[in-house]
Amino acid sequence: MNDKLALPVGTTLDRFIMRKQEDFPFASGELSQLLRDIALAAKIVNREINRAGLLDISGAFGQQNVQGEEQQKLDVIANIRFIRALRNGGEVCTIISEEEEDLIQTGNKKGRYIVAMDPLDGSSNIDVNVSIGTIFSIYRRCSEVGTDGTMEDCLQAGTQQIAAGYVVYGSSTMLVYTTGNGVNGFTYEPSLGEFFLSHPNIKTPQTGNIYSCNEGGSNSFPEGIKNYINYCKENNYSGRYIGSLVADFHRNLLKGGIYIYPPTAKAPNGKLRLLYEANSLAFIVEQAGGKATNGTQRIMEIEPTELHQRCPLIIGSTEMVDKVEGFLRAEV
Ligand code: AHG
Ligand code: MN
Ligand code: MN
Ligand code: MN
C-alpha cells in the first residue's frame, strides 16, 4: 500500500480514487471511472431506500428470482439502478446479478470489466427498517475487447478479482472497498451527495467474541459447526445475527468476529452465492487481515462452474476461522 499516499480522513471518494490511481497497475482511469459509477448508483439506491416507506416501493414485487426467492420491489429497483449506472458508465461489458438468471450484456463491447453484484442484500429486512446492503466484485475480462463478455469471463475464481466492495445502508450509509491494496471505508453525507473517507486502511482484529449464525438451522449443521457454536457458548461469546450478510460482516470486520452460513438440510451447499456474496467479502476480509473459507477450501480459490452457485461461508477473524476449521477436521 502506498503509505506516502495515506490520505487524511475527510478526503472525498473522488479525490481518494484519483490520488490512489498509482496503485492500479493498469492506471488508465477506467477502473477509477467504474468505481465512481458504482458510487453513483449507491447514492441513488440509498435515496430510494430512505423513501421506500413513503413511495410504496417496499414490499414484494410479485415474482420470484432465479434463486426461487420472492423478489422485493427494492431488489428490482436496486438491480435496475446498478445496471443502468454500469451501462451508462461504459466501462463494463457484462454483469452478473443475483436478480438476473443469465448474463447481462451492457452493449459496451469495448468495456474491459465484468461486475458480479448482489444489488440488494438482506431483502428480508427491507420492510422492517433494518440495515441492508449491496455487494460487488470487479474482474478484468479475458475475452477479446470489441465483443460481448463470455461465460468464461464471468466464471473466474475469486483470486482474479481486481476490486470488490459493499455498501451498507445502515444508521449511516458506507461504501467499503478494496483494489488489492488494503481496505478503505467511506461514509456518505447526503446533504452534500459525497462519500468521505472515514475508515482508512481497515484491519480486522485477529480474534473476537462475536459469532453470527442462524441457529434455526442448527439441527442439520455439520457436527463440527455444532461443536464450534457450543464452544462459543461455553466461552460466553455474543451471538449477533442481523439477517443481512453485509451488516453482520461489517460489524465483525470492525470489531472482530465470525459469520457462519454452513450447509443445512434446507441449503445443502449453504445459502450464500459464491460470485457476488462470498468472493466479494472474502477479498475484503483477506485484505483486512482476516480469512474466508467454505470449511475446507479458501473461498477465493473455488473454481466457479455456475453463475449462481452457492457455497458454505465461514468468514471473519483469522483465529476464529482457524478454530472452526479445527472443529470440522476433528469431525472427519
Ligand atoms: P439476499 O437478501 O441478497 O438474498 O441475501 C440474504 C442472505 C444474507 O444477506 C443473510 O445473511 C442471509 O441471506 C440470511 O439467511 P437466513 O434468513 O436463512 O438466515
Ligand atoms: Mn435475494
Ligand atoms: Mn445477499
Ligand atoms: Mn440480494
Short mmCIF file of C-alpha atoms and ligand atoms in Angstrom, two decimals:
data_model
loop_
_atom_site.label_atom_id
_atom_site.label_comp_id
_atom_site.label_asym_id
_atom_site.label_seq_id
_atom_site.Cartn_x
_atom_site.Cartn_y
_atom_site.Cartn_z
CA MET A 1 0.00 0.00 0.00
CA ASN A 2 1.34 3.43 -0.91
CA ASP A 3 1.58 4.81 2.63
CA LYS A 4 3.07 8.02 1.35
CA LEU A 5 -0.31 8.46 -0.24
CA ALA A 6 -2.11 7.91 3.08
CA LEU A 7 -4.88 10.45 2.69
CA PRO A 8 -6.48 12.33 5.59
CA VAL A 9 -9.89 11.33 6.94
CA GLY A 10 -12.44 13.54 5.24
CA THR A 11 -10.94 13.13 1.78
CA THR A 12 -13.73 12.67 -0.75
CA LEU A 13 -14.05 9.35 -2.58
CA ASP A 14 -13.33 11.08 -5.89
CA ARG A 15 -10.07 12.58 -4.63
CA PHE A 16 -9.12 9.27 -3.00
CA ILE A 17 -9.67 7.36 -6.26
CA MET A 18 -7.68 9.91 -8.23
CA ARG A 19 -4.74 10.01 -5.80
CA LYS A 20 -4.63 6.23 -5.38
CA GLN A 21 -4.65 5.66 -9.10
CA GLU A 22 -0.91 4.97 -8.82
CA ASP A 23 -1.88 1.75 -7.04
CA PHE A 24 -3.60 0.40 -10.17
CA PRO A 25 -1.06 -1.31 -12.42
CA PHE A 26 -3.41 -0.51 -15.29
CA ALA A 27 -3.70 3.14 -14.28
CA SER A 28 -5.76 4.02 -17.30
CA GLY A 29 -8.55 5.67 -15.33
CA GLU A 30 -11.11 3.10 -16.46
CA LEU A 31 -11.28 1.32 -13.09
CA SER A 32 -11.45 4.71 -11.37
CA GLN A 33 -14.42 5.62 -13.54
CA LEU A 34 -16.06 2.27 -12.79
CA LEU A 35 -15.73 2.83 -9.04
CA ARG A 36 -17.33 6.24 -9.47
CA ASP A 37 -20.21 4.66 -11.42
CA ILE A 38 -20.80 2.23 -8.55
CA ALA A 39 -20.74 5.07 -6.02
CA LEU A 40 -23.28 6.99 -8.11
CA ALA A 41 -25.66 4.01 -8.17
CA ALA A 42 -25.20 3.59 -4.41
CA LYS A 43 -26.27 7.21 -3.85
CA ILE A 44 -29.37 6.69 -5.97
CA VAL A 45 -30.30 3.41 -4.25
CA ASN A 46 -29.65 5.00 -0.87
CA ARG A 47 -32.23 7.67 -1.70
CA GLU A 48 -34.77 5.05 -2.87
CA ILE A 49 -34.29 3.02 0.32
CA ASN A 50 -34.71 6.06 2.54
CA ARG A 51 -38.02 6.91 0.85
CA ALA A 52 -39.32 3.33 0.39
CA GLY A 53 -41.97 3.60 3.08
CA LEU A 54 -43.30 6.82 1.59
CA LEU A 55 -43.37 5.83 -2.06
CA ASP A 56 -44.97 2.40 -1.82
CA ILE A 57 -41.77 0.79 -3.16
CA SER A 58 -41.37 -1.54 -0.23
CA GLY A 59 -42.91 -4.97 -0.11
CA ALA A 60 -42.93 -7.82 -2.62
CA PHE A 61 -42.59 -7.21 -6.34
CA GLY A 62 -44.79 -10.17 -7.13
CA GLN A 63 -42.40 -12.57 -8.84
CA GLN A 64 -39.59 -14.94 -7.94
CA ASN A 65 -35.97 -14.60 -8.98
CA VAL A 66 -33.76 -17.38 -10.28
CA GLN A 67 -32.93 -18.20 -6.65
CA GLY A 68 -36.59 -19.07 -6.00
CA GLU A 69 -36.88 -16.05 -3.71
CA GLU A 70 -39.83 -13.64 -3.64
CA GLN A 71 -38.28 -10.51 -5.17
CA GLN A 72 -38.85 -7.35 -3.17
CA LYS A 73 -39.60 -4.12 -5.05
CA LEU A 74 -36.29 -2.69 -3.84
CA ASP A 75 -34.42 -5.77 -5.11
CA VAL A 76 -35.73 -4.93 -8.57
CA ILE A 77 -35.18 -1.17 -8.23
CA ALA A 78 -31.59 -1.60 -7.00
CA ASN A 79 -30.91 -4.09 -9.79
CA ILE A 80 -32.17 -1.64 -12.44
CA ARG A 81 -30.28 1.31 -10.94
CA PHE A 82 -26.92 -0.51 -10.81
CA ILE A 83 -27.31 -1.99 -14.29
CA ARG A 84 -28.20 1.45 -15.68
CA ALA A 85 -25.24 3.15 -13.95
CA LEU A 86 -22.80 0.49 -15.18
CA ARG A 87 -24.25 0.54 -18.71
CA ASN A 88 -24.11 4.34 -18.91
CA GLY A 89 -20.61 4.44 -17.39
CA GLY A 90 -19.29 2.49 -20.37
CA GLU A 91 -16.52 0.53 -18.61
CA VAL A 92 -18.41 -2.76 -18.02
CA CYS A 93 -19.19 -5.18 -20.85
CA THR A 94 -21.06 -7.83 -18.85
CA ILE A 95 -22.84 -8.03 -15.49
CA ILE A 96 -23.80 -10.97 -13.27
CA SER A 97 -26.65 -10.11 -10.90
CA GLU A 98 -28.41 -12.11 -8.21
CA GLU A 99 -31.66 -10.82 -9.70
CA GLU A 100 -30.95 -11.96 -13.30
CA GLU A 101 -30.80 -15.61 -14.37
CA ASP A 102 -28.46 -15.00 -17.30
CA LEU A 103 -25.53 -12.70 -18.09
CA ILE A 104 -26.47 -9.09 -18.78
CA GLN A 105 -24.67 -7.69 -21.81
CA THR A 106 -24.47 -3.91 -21.42
CA GLY A 107 -23.67 -3.26 -25.09
CA ASN A 108 -20.32 -1.73 -24.05
CA LYS A 109 -18.33 -4.18 -26.17
CA LYS A 110 -15.17 -2.15 -25.60
CA GLY A 111 -15.66 -2.33 -21.82
CA ARG A 112 -12.77 -4.16 -20.17
CA TYR A 113 -14.54 -5.12 -16.94
CA ILE A 114 -17.02 -7.63 -15.58
CA VAL A 115 -19.13 -6.86 -12.49
CA ALA A 116 -20.79 -9.50 -10.31
CA MET A 117 -23.31 -7.99 -7.91
CA ASP A 118 -25.90 -8.55 -5.25
CA PRO A 119 -27.84 -5.34 -5.82
CA LEU A 120 -29.71 -5.59 -2.55
CA ASP A 121 -28.51 -7.87 0.24
CA GLY A 122 -30.75 -8.62 3.22
CA SER A 123 -34.06 -8.25 1.37
CA SER A 124 -35.99 -9.79 4.26
CA ASN A 125 -35.06 -6.71 6.29
CA ILE A 126 -36.20 -4.01 3.85
CA ASP A 127 -39.71 -3.55 5.26
CA VAL A 128 -38.65 -3.55 8.90
CA ASN A 129 -36.08 -0.77 8.59
CA VAL A 130 -33.06 -2.94 9.38
CA SER A 131 -29.70 -2.39 7.65
CA ILE A 132 -29.35 -3.81 4.13
CA GLY A 133 -26.59 -3.60 1.55
CA THR A 134 -25.15 -4.01 -1.92
CA ILE A 135 -22.19 -6.29 -2.68
CA PHE A 136 -19.98 -6.27 -5.80
CA SER A 137 -16.89 -7.80 -7.39
CA ILE A 138 -14.95 -6.48 -10.38
CA TYR A 139 -12.96 -8.66 -12.80
CA ARG A 140 -10.97 -7.88 -15.92
CA ARG A 141 -12.44 -9.61 -18.98
CA CYS A 142 -10.34 -12.38 -20.58
CA SER A 143 -12.22 -12.30 -23.90
CA GLU A 144 -11.40 -10.02 -26.82
CA VAL A 145 -12.34 -6.34 -26.46
CA GLY A 146 -14.97 -5.41 -29.03
CA THR A 147 -17.19 -8.39 -28.31
CA ASP A 148 -19.77 -9.26 -25.67
CA GLY A 149 -18.35 -10.72 -22.45
CA THR A 150 -18.38 -14.52 -22.22
CA MET A 151 -19.36 -17.08 -19.60
CA GLU A 152 -15.62 -17.76 -19.16
CA ASP A 153 -15.15 -14.05 -18.32
CA CYS A 154 -17.79 -14.48 -15.61
CA LEU A 155 -16.69 -17.77 -14.06
CA GLN A 156 -13.27 -16.59 -12.86
CA ALA A 157 -12.01 -17.63 -9.42
CA GLY A 158 -12.17 -15.03 -6.66
CA THR A 159 -8.36 -14.70 -6.78
CA GLN A 160 -8.86 -12.94 -10.16
CA GLN A 161 -10.87 -10.10 -8.64
CA ILE A 162 -9.27 -6.70 -9.22
CA ALA A 163 -11.66 -4.94 -6.84
CA ALA A 164 -14.55 -5.76 -4.52
CA GLY A 165 -16.73 -3.86 -2.11
CA TYR A 166 -20.02 -3.35 -0.42
CA VAL A 167 -22.41 -0.58 0.53
CA VAL A 168 -24.16 -0.85 3.88
CA TYR A 169 -27.35 1.26 4.09
CA GLY A 170 -27.46 1.50 7.87
CA SER A 171 -27.57 4.20 10.56
CA SER A 172 -25.24 5.83 8.08
CA THR A 173 -24.51 4.69 4.54
CA MET A 174 -20.98 3.47 3.93
CA LEU A 175 -19.04 2.27 0.92
CA VAL A 176 -16.18 -0.11 1.79
CA TYR A 177 -13.91 -1.43 -0.96
CA THR A 178 -10.51 -2.79 -1.90
CA THR A 179 -8.48 -2.82 -5.10
CA GLY A 180 -5.97 -5.23 -3.58
CA ASN A 181 -4.07 -2.53 -1.67
CA GLY A 182 -5.88 -2.54 1.66
CA VAL A 183 -9.48 -1.75 2.59
CA ASN A 184 -10.92 1.75 2.97
CA GLY A 185 -14.35 2.88 4.21
CA PHE A 186 -16.25 5.97 3.11
CA THR A 187 -19.27 7.47 4.86
CA TYR A 188 -21.98 9.18 2.81
CA GLU A 189 -23.03 12.75 3.61
CA PRO A 190 -26.45 13.03 1.90
CA SER A 191 -26.66 16.81 2.25
CA LEU A 192 -23.52 17.10 0.11
CA GLY A 193 -24.06 13.98 -2.00
CA GLU A 194 -20.47 12.90 -1.28
CA PHE A 195 -18.72 9.89 0.24
CA PHE A 196 -15.93 10.93 2.64
CA LEU A 197 -13.01 8.76 3.81
CA SER A 198 -13.95 7.82 7.38
CA HIS A 199 -12.25 4.41 7.92
CA PRO A 200 -8.80 4.44 6.26
CA ASN A 201 -6.85 1.19 5.91
CA ILE A 202 -9.28 -1.07 7.82
CA LYS A 203 -7.64 -4.03 9.59
CA THR A 204 -9.90 -6.63 11.22
CA PRO A 205 -8.93 -7.92 14.72
CA GLN A 206 -7.19 -11.32 14.60
CA THR A 207 -9.77 -12.68 17.04
CA GLY A 208 -13.07 -11.69 18.65
CA ASN A 209 -16.03 -12.93 20.68
CA ILE A 210 -18.93 -12.29 18.30
CA TYR A 211 -20.42 -15.10 16.24
CA SER A 212 -23.12 -14.61 13.59
CA CYS A 213 -25.16 -17.65 12.58
CA ASN A 214 -28.81 -18.50 12.01
CA GLU A 215 -29.11 -21.21 14.65
CA GLY A 216 -32.64 -22.02 13.46
CA GLY A 217 -30.98 -24.48 11.11
CA SER A 218 -28.56 -25.89 13.68
CA ASN A 219 -30.14 -29.35 13.94
CA SER A 220 -28.82 -30.11 10.47
CA PHE A 221 -25.46 -28.31 10.81
CA PRO A 222 -22.31 -30.42 10.32
CA GLU A 223 -21.12 -31.77 13.70
CA GLY A 224 -18.00 -29.61 13.61
CA ILE A 225 -20.11 -26.45 13.29
CA LYS A 226 -22.41 -27.57 16.11
CA ASN A 227 -19.34 -28.16 18.27
CA TYR A 228 -17.91 -24.73 17.42
CA ILE A 229 -21.20 -22.98 18.28
CA ASN A 230 -21.18 -24.80 21.63
CA TYR A 231 -17.56 -23.68 22.10
CA CYS A 232 -18.73 -20.05 21.59
CA LYS A 233 -21.45 -20.51 24.21
CA GLU A 234 -19.09 -22.15 26.70
CA ASN A 235 -16.80 -19.14 26.29
CA ASN A 236 -19.60 -16.58 26.68
CA TYR A 237 -19.29 -15.17 23.17
CA SER A 238 -22.01 -12.79 21.94
CA GLY A 239 -24.45 -14.08 19.34
CA ARG A 240 -25.23 -11.30 16.84
CA TYR A 241 -27.29 -12.11 13.70
CA ILE A 242 -28.93 -9.33 11.71
CA GLY A 243 -30.00 -11.43 8.72
CA SER A 244 -28.24 -9.06 6.32
CA LEU A 245 -24.86 -10.55 5.45
CA VAL A 246 -23.34 -7.14 4.72
CA ALA A 247 -24.36 -5.71 8.10
CA ASP A 248 -23.18 -8.76 10.06
CA PHE A 249 -19.93 -8.81 8.05
CA HIS A 250 -19.30 -5.07 8.51
CA ARG A 251 -19.73 -5.22 12.30
CA ASN A 252 -17.45 -8.25 12.55
CA LEU A 253 -14.86 -6.61 10.26
CA LEU A 254 -14.57 -3.60 12.57
CA LYS A 255 -14.98 -5.33 15.94
CA GLY A 256 -13.64 -8.82 15.27
CA GLY A 257 -15.96 -11.80 14.92
CA ILE A 258 -17.11 -14.59 12.63
CA TYR A 259 -20.08 -15.14 10.30
CA ILE A 260 -21.06 -18.72 9.52
CA TYR A 261 -23.60 -19.94 6.97
CA PRO A 262 -22.97 -23.70 6.87
CA PRO A 263 -24.62 -26.44 4.84
CA THR A 264 -28.12 -27.12 6.21
CA ALA A 265 -30.93 -29.53 5.30
CA LYS A 266 -32.67 -26.60 3.53
CA ALA A 267 -29.45 -25.39 1.85
CA PRO A 268 -27.11 -28.39 1.37
CA ASN A 269 -24.43 -26.16 -0.23
CA GLY A 270 -25.09 -23.27 2.12
CA LYS A 271 -27.34 -20.36 1.12
CA LEU A 272 -24.88 -17.68 0.09
CA ARG A 273 -23.76 -17.23 -3.50
CA LEU A 274 -20.10 -17.57 -4.44
CA LEU A 275 -19.79 -14.95 -7.19
CA TYR A 276 -21.44 -11.92 -5.59
CA GLU A 277 -21.51 -12.56 -1.85
CA ALA A 278 -18.75 -14.95 -0.71
CA ASN A 279 -15.96 -13.94 -3.13
CA SER A 280 -16.53 -10.21 -2.75
CA LEU A 281 -16.40 -10.27 1.06
CA ALA A 282 -13.57 -12.82 1.03
CA PHE A 283 -11.38 -10.40 -0.95
CA ILE A 284 -12.15 -7.62 1.52
CA VAL A 285 -11.63 -9.70 4.66
CA GLU A 286 -8.29 -11.08 3.40
CA GLN A 287 -7.11 -7.56 2.54
CA ALA A 288 -8.07 -6.56 6.10
CA GLY A 289 -6.09 -9.48 7.59
CA GLY A 290 -8.99 -11.91 8.06
CA LYS A 291 -9.94 -15.21 6.43
CA ALA A 292 -12.76 -16.78 4.39
CA THR A 293 -13.30 -20.49 3.78
CA ASN A 294 -16.06 -22.92 2.86
CA GLY A 295 -14.85 -25.16 5.69
CA THR A 296 -12.19 -26.97 3.69
CA GLN A 297 -11.09 -24.54 0.95
CA ARG A 298 -10.17 -20.85 0.68
CA ILE A 299 -13.27 -19.18 -0.80
CA MET A 300 -11.28 -17.25 -3.42
CA GLU A 301 -9.73 -20.45 -4.80
CA ILE A 302 -13.06 -22.14 -5.56
CA GLU A 303 -13.35 -22.55 -9.34
CA PRO A 304 -16.89 -21.41 -10.25
CA THR A 305 -18.98 -23.59 -12.57
CA GLU A 306 -22.33 -21.75 -12.42
CA LEU A 307 -23.30 -18.06 -12.11
CA HIS A 308 -25.50 -18.54 -9.03
CA GLN A 309 -23.75 -21.40 -7.30
CA ARG A 310 -23.90 -21.42 -3.55
CA CYS A 311 -21.18 -22.25 -1.06
CA PRO A 312 -20.86 -22.62 2.71
CA LEU A 313 -19.28 -19.45 4.14
CA ILE A 314 -17.12 -19.11 7.25
CA ILE A 315 -15.65 -15.60 7.26
CA GLY A 316 -14.07 -13.17 9.71
CA SER A 317 -11.20 -13.00 12.20
CA THR A 318 -8.41 -15.39 11.25
CA GLU A 319 -8.05 -17.14 14.62
CA MET A 320 -11.81 -17.74 14.78
CA VAL A 321 -11.98 -19.15 11.24
CA ASP A 322 -8.98 -21.39 12.03
CA LYS A 323 -10.83 -22.62 15.14
CA VAL A 324 -13.89 -23.60 13.10
CA GLU A 325 -11.72 -25.45 10.58
CA GLY A 326 -10.14 -27.31 13.53
CA PHE A 327 -13.56 -28.40 14.77
CA LEU A 328 -14.51 -29.53 11.24
CA ARG A 329 -11.29 -31.55 10.85
CA ALA A 330 -11.89 -33.18 14.24
CA GLU A 331 -15.32 -34.26 12.94
CA VAL A 332 -13.93 -36.21 9.98
P1 AHG B 1 -30.24 -11.61 -0.23
O1 AHG B 1 -31.19 -10.73 0.51
O2 AHG B 1 -29.30 -10.85 -1.13
O3 AHG B 1 -30.93 -12.75 -0.92
O4 AHG B 1 -29.25 -12.25 0.84
C1 AHG B 1 -29.78 -12.73 2.03
C2 AHG B 1 -28.70 -13.54 2.71
C3 AHG B 1 -27.81 -12.72 3.63
O5 AHG B 1 -27.91 -11.34 3.47
C4 AHG B 1 -28.26 -13.08 5.01
O6 AHG B 1 -27.19 -13.15 5.92
C5 AHG B 1 -28.86 -14.45 4.81
O7 AHG B 1 -29.38 -14.49 3.49
C6 AHG B 1 -29.98 -14.70 5.76
O8 AHG B 1 -30.40 -16.01 5.51
P2 AHG B 1 -31.38 -16.71 6.58
O9 AHG B 1 -32.64 -15.90 6.55
O10 AHG B 1 -31.53 -18.12 6.07
O11 AHG B 1 -30.68 -16.64 7.90
MN MN B 2 -32.12 -12.49 -2.57
MN MN B 3 -27.35 -11.27 -0.48
MN MN B 4 -29.83 -9.79 -2.82
#
